[in-house]
PDB file of C-alpha atoms and ligand atoms in Angstrom:
ATOM      1  CA  MET A   1      67.665 146.424 107.456  1.00 90.00           C
ATOM      2  CA  LEU A   2      68.602 142.924 109.231  1.00 97.00           C
ATOM      3  CA  LYS A   3      69.958 143.076 112.518  1.00 98.00           C
ATOM      4  CA  LEU A   4      72.036 140.649 113.990  1.00 98.00           C
ATOM      5  CA  HIS A   5      72.269 140.568 118.024  1.00 98.00           C
ATOM      6  CA  TYR A   6      75.846 139.052 118.757  1.00 98.00           C
ATOM      7  CA  HIS A   7      79.319 139.095 120.363  1.00 98.00           C
ATOM      8  CA  PRO A   8      82.737 138.993 118.680  1.00 98.00           C
ATOM      9  CA  LEU A   9      83.829 136.258 120.988  1.00 98.00           C
ATOM     10  CA  SER A  10      80.499 133.929 121.005  1.00 98.00           C
ATOM     11  CA  SER A  11      81.204 130.670 118.453  1.00 98.00           C
ATOM     12  CA  TYR A  12      77.541 130.509 117.169  1.00 98.00           C
ATOM     13  CA  SER A  13      77.647 134.396 116.812  1.00 99.00           C
ATOM     14  CA  ARG A  14      80.522 133.879 114.686  1.00 99.00           C
ATOM     15  CA  LYS A  15      79.305 131.145 112.554  1.00 98.00           C
ATOM     16  CA  ALA A  16      76.145 133.410 112.015  1.00 99.00           C
ATOM     17  CA  ALA A  17      77.928 136.546 111.239  1.00 98.00           C
ATOM     18  CA  ILE A  18      80.409 134.793 108.853  1.00 98.00           C
ATOM     19  CA  GLY A  19      77.383 133.032 106.971  1.00 98.00           C
ATOM     20  CA  LEU A  20      76.059 136.545 106.379  1.00 98.00           C
ATOM     21  CA  ALA A  21      79.113 137.835 105.465  1.00 98.00           C
ATOM     22  CA  VAL A  22      80.094 135.154 102.759  1.00 98.00           C
ATOM     23  CA  ARG A  23      76.019 135.362 101.647  1.00 98.00           C
ATOM     24  CA  GLY A  24      76.763 139.061 101.478  1.00 98.00           C
ATOM     25  CA  ASP A  25      73.504 140.037 103.505  1.00 97.00           C
ATOM     26  CA  ALA A  26      73.442 143.760 104.369  1.00 97.00           C
ATOM     27  CA  VAL A  27      73.399 143.587 108.264  1.00 98.00           C
ATOM     28  CA  GLU A  28      73.523 145.632 111.064  1.00 98.00           C
ATOM     29  CA  LEU A  29      75.698 144.106 113.707  1.00 98.00           C
ATOM     30  CA  ALA A  30      74.316 144.907 117.471  1.00 98.00           C
ATOM     31  CA  VAL A  31      76.909 143.629 119.994  1.00 98.00           C
ATOM     32  CA  VAL A  32      75.218 142.055 123.283  1.00 98.00           C
ATOM     33  CA  ASP A  33      77.052 143.417 126.354  1.00 98.00           C
ATOM     34  CA  ALA A  34      77.010 139.651 127.658  1.00 97.00           C
ATOM     35  CA  MET A  35      79.881 139.813 130.189  1.00 94.00           C
ATOM     36  CA  ASN A  36      77.338 142.391 132.093  1.00 96.00           C
ATOM     37  CA  GLY A  37      73.780 140.776 131.712  1.00 98.00           C
ATOM     38  CA  GLY A  38      72.931 141.717 128.116  1.00 98.00           C
ATOM     39  CA  LEU A  39      71.549 138.048 127.260  1.00 98.00           C
ATOM     40  CA  ARG A  40      69.005 138.210 130.612  1.00 98.00           C
ATOM     41  CA  THR A  41      67.529 141.778 129.622  1.00 98.00           C
ATOM     42  CA  SER A  42      63.742 141.477 128.919  1.00 98.00           C
ATOM     43  CA  ALA A  43      64.677 143.243 125.604  1.00 98.00           C
ATOM     44  CA  HIS A  44      66.906 140.697 124.677  1.00 98.00           C
ATOM     45  CA  LEU A  45      64.530 137.586 125.968  1.00 98.00           C
ATOM     46  CA  ALA A  46      61.937 139.155 123.906  1.00 98.00           C
ATOM     47  CA  LEU A  47      63.609 138.430 120.734  1.00 98.00           C
ATOM     48  CA  SER A  48      65.567 135.016 121.927  1.00 98.00           C
ATOM     49  CA  PRO A  49      63.849 133.222 124.786  1.00 98.00           C
ATOM     50  CA  PHE A  50      66.720 131.335 125.776  1.00 98.00           C
ATOM     51  CA  GLY A  51      68.639 134.109 126.606  1.00 98.00           C
ATOM     52  CA  LYS A  52      71.408 133.108 123.843  1.00 98.00           C
ATOM     53  CA  MET A  53      72.936 134.471 120.890  1.00 98.00           C
ATOM     54  CA  PRO A  54      72.821 134.980 118.267  1.00 99.00           C
ATOM     55  CA  VAL A  55      69.276 136.204 117.373  1.00 99.00           C
ATOM     56  CA  LEU A  56      68.631 138.022 113.893  1.00 99.00           C
ATOM     57  CA  GLU A  57      65.870 140.681 113.786  1.00 98.00           C
ATOM     58  CA  SER A  58      63.896 139.902 110.801  1.00 98.00           C
ATOM     59  CA  PRO A  59      61.032 141.415 108.662  1.00 98.00           C
ATOM     60  CA  ASP A  60      59.439 138.082 109.829  1.00 98.00           C
ATOM     61  CA  GLY A  61      60.317 138.555 113.378  1.00 98.00           C
ATOM     62  CA  PRO A  62      63.343 137.533 115.673  1.00 98.00           C
ATOM     63  CA  ILE A  63      65.171 134.209 114.708  1.00 98.00           C
ATOM     64  CA  TYR A  64      67.092 132.518 116.655  1.00 98.00           C
ATOM     65  CA  GLU A  65      69.766 129.324 116.263  1.00 98.00           C
ATOM     66  CA  SER A  66      72.570 130.129 114.012  1.00 99.00           C
ATOM     67  CA  THR A  67      71.425 127.508 111.442  1.00 99.00           C
ATOM     68  CA  SER A  68      68.176 128.705 111.396  1.00 99.00           C
ATOM     69  CA  ILE A  69      68.946 132.256 110.805  1.00 99.00           C
ATOM     70  CA  LEU A  70      70.997 130.950 107.823  1.00 99.00           C
ATOM     71  CA  GLU A  71      68.276 128.507 106.826  1.00 98.00           C
ATOM     72  CA  TYR A  72      65.905 131.838 106.689  1.00 98.00           C
ATOM     73  CA  LEU A  73      68.003 133.835 104.747  1.00 98.00           C
ATOM     74  CA  GLU A  74      68.959 130.760 102.172  1.00 98.00           C
ATOM     75  CA  GLU A  75      65.249 130.682 101.874  1.00 98.00           C
ATOM     76  CA  LYS A  76      64.886 134.044 101.297  1.00 98.00           C
ATOM     77  CA  GLY A  77      67.903 133.864  98.524  1.00 97.00           C
ATOM     78  CA  PRO A  78      70.129 133.789  97.328  1.00 98.00           C
ATOM     79  CA  ARG A  79      71.162 130.060  97.583  1.00 98.00           C
ATOM     80  CA  VAL A  80      74.792 130.531  98.614  1.00 98.00           C
ATOM     81  CA  LEU A  81      75.359 128.007 101.583  1.00 98.00           C
ATOM     82  CA  LEU A  82      73.241 125.361 100.992  1.00 98.00           C
ATOM     83  CA  PRO A  83      73.809 124.574  97.311  1.00 98.00           C
ATOM     84  CA  ALA A  84      71.086 122.790  95.391  1.00 97.00           C
ATOM     85  CA  GLY A  85      71.192 119.105  95.279  1.00 98.00           C
ATOM     86  CA  GLN A  86      73.604 119.117  98.385  1.00 98.00           C
ATOM     87  CA  GLU A  87      71.413 120.452 101.399  1.00 98.00           C
ATOM     88  CA  ARG A  88      71.041 117.305 103.153  1.00 98.00           C
ATOM     89  CA  VAL A  89      75.006 116.463 103.487  1.00 98.00           C
ATOM     90  CA  ALA A  90      75.305 120.613 103.764  1.00 98.00           C
ATOM     91  CA  ARG A  91      72.982 120.168 106.630  1.00 98.00           C
ATOM     92  CA  HIS A  92      74.649 116.748 108.214  1.00 98.00           C
ATOM     93  CA  TRP A  93      78.108 118.635 108.469  1.00 99.00           C
ATOM     94  CA  ASP A  94      76.560 121.852 110.207  1.00 99.00           C
ATOM     95  CA  ARG A  95      75.217 118.966 112.640  1.00 98.00           C
ATOM     96  CA  LEU A  96      78.780 117.696 112.850  1.00 99.00           C
ATOM     97  CA  GLY A  97      80.350 120.613 113.066  1.00 99.00           C
ATOM     98  CA  ASP A  98      78.044 122.085 115.992  1.00 99.00           C
ATOM     99  CA  LEU A  99      77.890 119.089 118.153  1.00 98.00           C
ATOM    100  CA  TYR A 100      81.686 117.827 117.942  1.00 99.00           C
ATOM    101  CA  LEU A 101      83.690 120.685 117.310  1.00 99.00           C
ATOM    102  CA  LEU A 102      81.924 124.114 118.424  1.00 98.00           C
ATOM    103  CA  ASP A 103      80.413 122.741 121.427  1.00 98.00           C
ATOM    104  CA  ALA A 104      83.526 120.771 122.375  1.00 98.00           C
ATOM    105  CA  ILE A 105      86.075 123.454 121.990  1.00 98.00           C
ATOM    106  CA  GLY A 106      83.448 126.032 123.556  1.00 98.00           C
ATOM    107  CA  LYS A 107      83.449 123.981 126.572  1.00 98.00           C
ATOM    108  CA  TYR A 108      87.173 123.797 126.667  1.00 97.00           C
ATOM    109  CA  PHE A 109      87.360 127.266 126.144  1.00 97.00           C
ATOM    110  CA  TRP A 110      85.880 128.017 129.504  1.00 96.00           C
ATOM    111  CA  ASN A 111      87.043 125.043 131.542  1.00 96.00           C
ATOM    112  CA  LYS A 112      90.750 123.599 131.474  1.00 96.00           C
ATOM    113  CA  ALA A 113      90.049 120.744 133.525  1.00 96.00           C
ATOM    114  CA  PRO A 114      92.301 117.784 132.431  1.00 96.00           C
ATOM    115  CA  LYS A 115      89.116 115.367 132.022  1.00 97.00           C
ATOM    116  CA  VAL A 116      87.807 118.343 129.532  1.00 98.00           C
ATOM    117  CA  HIS A 117      91.145 118.429 127.816  1.00 98.00           C
ATOM    118  CA  GLU A 118      90.884 114.568 127.386  1.00 98.00           C
ATOM    119  CA  GLU A 119      87.141 114.579 125.809  1.00 98.00           C
ATOM    120  CA  THR A 120      87.888 117.516 123.849  1.00 98.00           C
ATOM    121  CA  THR A 121      90.887 116.089 122.134  1.00 98.00           C
ATOM    122  CA  LYS A 122      88.907 112.694 121.538  1.00 98.00           C
ATOM    123  CA  THR A 123      85.826 114.394 120.260  1.00 98.00           C
ATOM    124  CA  MET A 124      87.296 116.928 118.140  1.00 99.00           C
ATOM    125  CA  GLY A 125      90.067 114.294 116.782  1.00 98.00           C
ATOM    126  CA  THR A 126      87.169 112.033 115.674  1.00 98.00           C
ATOM    127  CA  ALA A 127      85.375 114.866 113.917  1.00 99.00           C
ATOM    128  CA  TRP A 128      88.641 116.088 112.355  1.00 99.00           C
ATOM    129  CA  GLY A 129      89.182 112.379 111.006  1.00 98.00           C
ATOM    130  CA  LEU A 130      85.649 112.751 108.836  1.00 99.00           C
ATOM    131  CA  TRP A 131      86.739 116.124 107.837  1.00 99.00           C
ATOM    132  CA  GLU A 132      90.418 115.004 106.554  1.00 98.00           C
ATOM    133  CA  GLN A 133      88.158 112.077 104.962  1.00 98.00           C
ATOM    134  CA  ALA A 134      85.852 114.373 103.097  1.00 98.00           C
ATOM    135  CA  LEU A 135      88.605 116.924 102.140  1.00 98.00           C
ATOM    136  CA  SER A 136      91.082 113.967 101.099  1.00 98.00           C
ATOM    137  CA  ASP A 137      89.868 114.288  97.303  1.00 98.00           C
ATOM    138  CA  GLY A 138      91.727 117.652  96.922  1.00 98.00           C
ATOM    139  CA  ARG A 139      88.421 119.649  97.099  1.00 98.00           C
ATOM    140  CA  PRO A 140      89.182 123.029  99.361  1.00 98.00           C
ATOM    141  CA  PHE A 141      85.837 122.958 101.147  1.00 99.00           C
ATOM    142  CA  VAL A 142      83.274 120.098 102.530  1.00 99.00           C
ATOM    143  CA  LEU A 143      81.219 120.536  99.640  1.00 98.00           C
ATOM    144  CA  GLY A 144      83.458 121.491  97.009  1.00 98.00           C
ATOM    145  CA  ASP A 145      84.969 124.587  95.601  1.00 98.00           C
ATOM    146  CA  THR A 146      83.089 127.020  97.896  1.00 98.00           C
ATOM    147  CA  ILE A 147      82.430 127.779 101.691  1.00 98.00           C
ATOM    148  CA  THR A 148      78.792 126.409 102.349  1.00 99.00           C
ATOM    149  CA  LEU A 149      76.942 125.679 105.479  1.00 99.00           C
ATOM    150  CA  ALA A 150      78.935 122.620 106.108  1.00 99.00           C
ATOM    151  CA  ASP A 151      82.094 124.733 106.617  1.00 99.00           C
ATOM    152  CA  LEU A 152      81.012 127.324 108.862  1.00 99.00           C
ATOM    153  CA  SER A 153      81.140 125.723 112.606  1.00 99.00           C
ATOM    154  CA  ALA A 154      84.428 124.001 111.943  1.00 99.00           C
ATOM    155  CA  ALA A 155      85.915 127.506 110.432  1.00 99.00           C
ATOM    156  CA  VAL A 156      84.827 129.031 114.137  1.00 99.00           C
ATOM    157  CA  ALA A 157      86.133 125.467 116.146  1.00 99.00           C
ATOM    158  CA  VAL A 158      89.725 125.477 113.987  1.00 99.00           C
ATOM    159  CA  ASP A 159      90.396 129.116 115.315  1.00 98.00           C
ATOM    160  CA  TYR A 160      89.142 128.125 119.150  1.00 98.00           C
ATOM    161  CA  ALA A 161      91.272 124.790 118.973  1.00 98.00           C
ATOM    162  CA  GLU A 162      94.172 126.984 117.767  1.00 98.00           C
ATOM    163  CA  THR A 163      93.787 129.877 120.480  1.00 97.00           C
ATOM    164  CA  GLU A 164      93.517 126.895 123.018  1.00 97.00           C
ATOM    165  CA  GLY A 165      96.180 124.743 122.056  1.00 97.00           C
ATOM    166  CA  ILE A 166      94.144 121.818 121.036  1.00 98.00           C
ATOM    167  CA  GLY A 167      95.774 120.331 118.006  1.00 97.00           C
ATOM    168  CA  PHE A 168      95.005 119.360 114.847  1.00 98.00           C
ATOM    169  CA  SER A 169      96.601 117.624 111.585  1.00 98.00           C
ATOM    170  CA  ASP A 170      98.509 119.650 108.612  1.00 98.00           C
ATOM    171  CA  ALA A 171      95.663 118.788 106.773  1.00 98.00           C
ATOM    172  CA  ILE A 172      93.168 120.392 108.701  1.00 99.00           C
ATOM    173  CA  ALA A 173      95.867 123.309 109.257  1.00 98.00           C
ATOM    174  CA  ALA A 174      95.947 123.581 105.267  1.00 98.00           C
ATOM    175  CA  TYR A 175      91.938 123.964 105.556  1.00 99.00           C
ATOM    176  CA  ARG A 176      91.989 126.851 108.276  1.00 99.00           C
ATOM    177  CA  ASP A 177      94.459 128.322 105.772  1.00 98.00           C
ATOM    178  CA  ARG A 178      91.998 128.166 103.068  1.00 98.00           C
ATOM    179  CA  LEU A 179      89.133 129.267 105.063  1.00 98.00           C
ATOM    180  CA  TYR A 180      90.610 132.355 106.636  1.00 98.00           C
ATOM    181  CA  ALA A 181      91.800 133.683 103.108  1.00 98.00           C
ATOM    182  CA  HIS A 182      88.543 134.798 103.089  1.00 98.00           C
ATOM    183  CA  PRO A 183      87.694 138.271 104.191  1.00 98.00           C
ATOM    184  CA  ALA A 184      84.898 137.587 106.208  1.00 97.00           C
ATOM    185  CA  LEU A 185      86.474 135.058 107.911  1.00 98.00           C
ATOM    186  CA  ALA A 186      89.716 136.859 108.867  1.00 98.00           C
ATOM    187  CA  ALA A 187      87.574 139.959 110.022  1.00 98.00           C
ATOM    188  CA  SER A 188      85.491 137.607 112.378  1.00 98.00           C
ATOM    189  CA  ARG A 189      88.898 136.115 113.867  1.00 98.00           C
ATOM    190  CA  ASP A 190      90.273 139.524 114.360  1.00 98.00           C
ATOM    191  CA  ALA A 191      87.257 140.743 115.881  1.00 98.00           C
ATOM    192  CA  ALA A 192      87.337 137.836 118.259  1.00 98.00           C
ATOM    193  CA  ARG A 193      90.913 138.234 119.140  1.00 98.00           C
ATOM    194  CA  PRO A 194      90.621 140.949 121.736  1.00 97.00           C
ATOM    195  CA  PHE A 195      88.022 139.066 123.732  1.00 97.00           C
ATOM    196  CA  VAL A 196      90.271 135.769 123.648  1.00 97.00           C
ATOM    197  CA  LEU A 197      93.031 137.619 125.689  1.00 96.00           C
ATOM    198  CA  ALA A 198      90.635 139.831 127.878  1.00 95.00           C
ATOM    199  CA  THR A 199      88.898 136.561 128.909  1.00 95.00           C
ATOM    200  CA  LEU A 200      91.674 134.438 129.953  1.00 93.00           C
ATOM    201  CA  PRO A 201      91.827 135.503 133.755  1.00 90.00           C
ATOM    202  CA  MET A 202      87.982 134.174 133.879  1.00 89.00           C
ATOM    203  CA  ARG A 203      88.405 131.132 132.256  1.00 89.00           C
ATOM    204  CA  SER A 204      89.081 128.252 134.833  1.00 71.00           C
ATOM    205  CA  GLY A 205      92.234 126.295 135.497  1.00 63.00           C
ATOM    206  CA  PRO A 206      95.817 125.265 134.511  1.00 59.00           C
ATOM    207  CA  ARG A 207      96.125 124.573 130.836  1.00 55.00           C
ATOM    208  CA  ALA A 208      96.394 120.700 130.497  1.00 48.00           C
TER     209      ALA A 208
HETATM  210  N1  LIG B   1      72.321 126.297 119.313  1.00 60.56           N
HETATM  211  C1  LIG B   1      72.545 127.582 119.292  1.00 60.56           C
HETATM  212  C2  LIG B   1      73.724 127.768 120.442  1.00 60.56           C
HETATM  213  C3  LIG B   1      73.547 129.416 120.918  1.00 60.56           C
HETATM  214  C4  LIG B   1      74.578 129.562 122.098  1.00 60.56           C
HETATM  215  O1  LIG B   1      74.984 128.508 123.066  1.00 60.56           O
HETATM  216  N2  LIG B   1      74.993 130.597 121.869  1.00 60.56           N
HETATM  217  C5  LIG B   1      75.688 131.010 123.270  1.00 60.56           C
HETATM  218  C6  LIG B   1      77.062 131.859 123.136  1.00 60.56           C
HETATM  219  S1  LIG B   1      77.991 131.034 121.766  1.00 60.56           S
HETATM  220  C7  LIG B   1      75.248 131.827 124.364  1.00 60.56           C
HETATM  221  O2  LIG B   1      74.222 132.506 123.981  1.00 60.56           O
HETATM  222  N3  LIG B   1      75.199 131.410 125.705  1.00 60.56           N
HETATM  223  C8  LIG B   1      74.760 132.323 126.745  1.00 60.56           C
HETATM  224  C9  LIG B   1      74.302 131.021 127.570  1.00 60.56           C
HETATM  225  O3  LIG B   1      73.950 129.888 127.621  1.00 60.56           O
HETATM  226  O4  LIG B   1      73.916 131.602 129.117  1.00 60.56           O
HETATM  227  C10 LIG B   1      72.685 128.321 117.929  1.00 60.56           C
HETATM  228  O5  LIG B   1      73.303 127.408 117.326  1.00 60.56           O
HETATM  229  O6  LIG B   1      72.221 129.461 117.828  1.00 60.56           O
END
């Protein structure tokens, strides 16, 4: 069986785990003890050379990088997250979501310096503007009626934007509600919550 090494708080782990759940893959979830050096053990580094998560143990060997994990599964089938004919566009939104939403909120999650707050608000604001444009014709998700790779990073980012008090428009709030109506996303949010609270004392600085 597939085994995903992940942590419920890790944004890229959540992206991969949600993708797996939306696809319906049977997977064993193995929590990495990331707070206690679990990413630096020789066993973990043998799976993930940069000491990061998520990483998938598959019949074809370990696969790291959240998008590569999902691409691997889509290649095996069924095709759920990369609809035929929309692959390039899905990958483009995945890049935007990783680079301008998930990385931005991931940084602010741990560092509440006013400068980081300013950068996060600006970068995420620009990215959400693109999402609003894509959704402006009334489609529920970025590529249409179903959740695809194009939505996954944004789904995790909107949740952490909310817990960290980085605002977004009513249109994005409605998108968040549509996303989290899916049981896989609701489960991911619920699993992350205790860690969001538990890490509060470790997260630097006053909120801007
Ligand atoms: N581009 C990678 C990012 C993975 C990543 O940065 N994971 C974080 C957790 S969200 C991590 O393992 N951080 C630990 C570290 O950098 O030491 C992906 O998409 O999987």
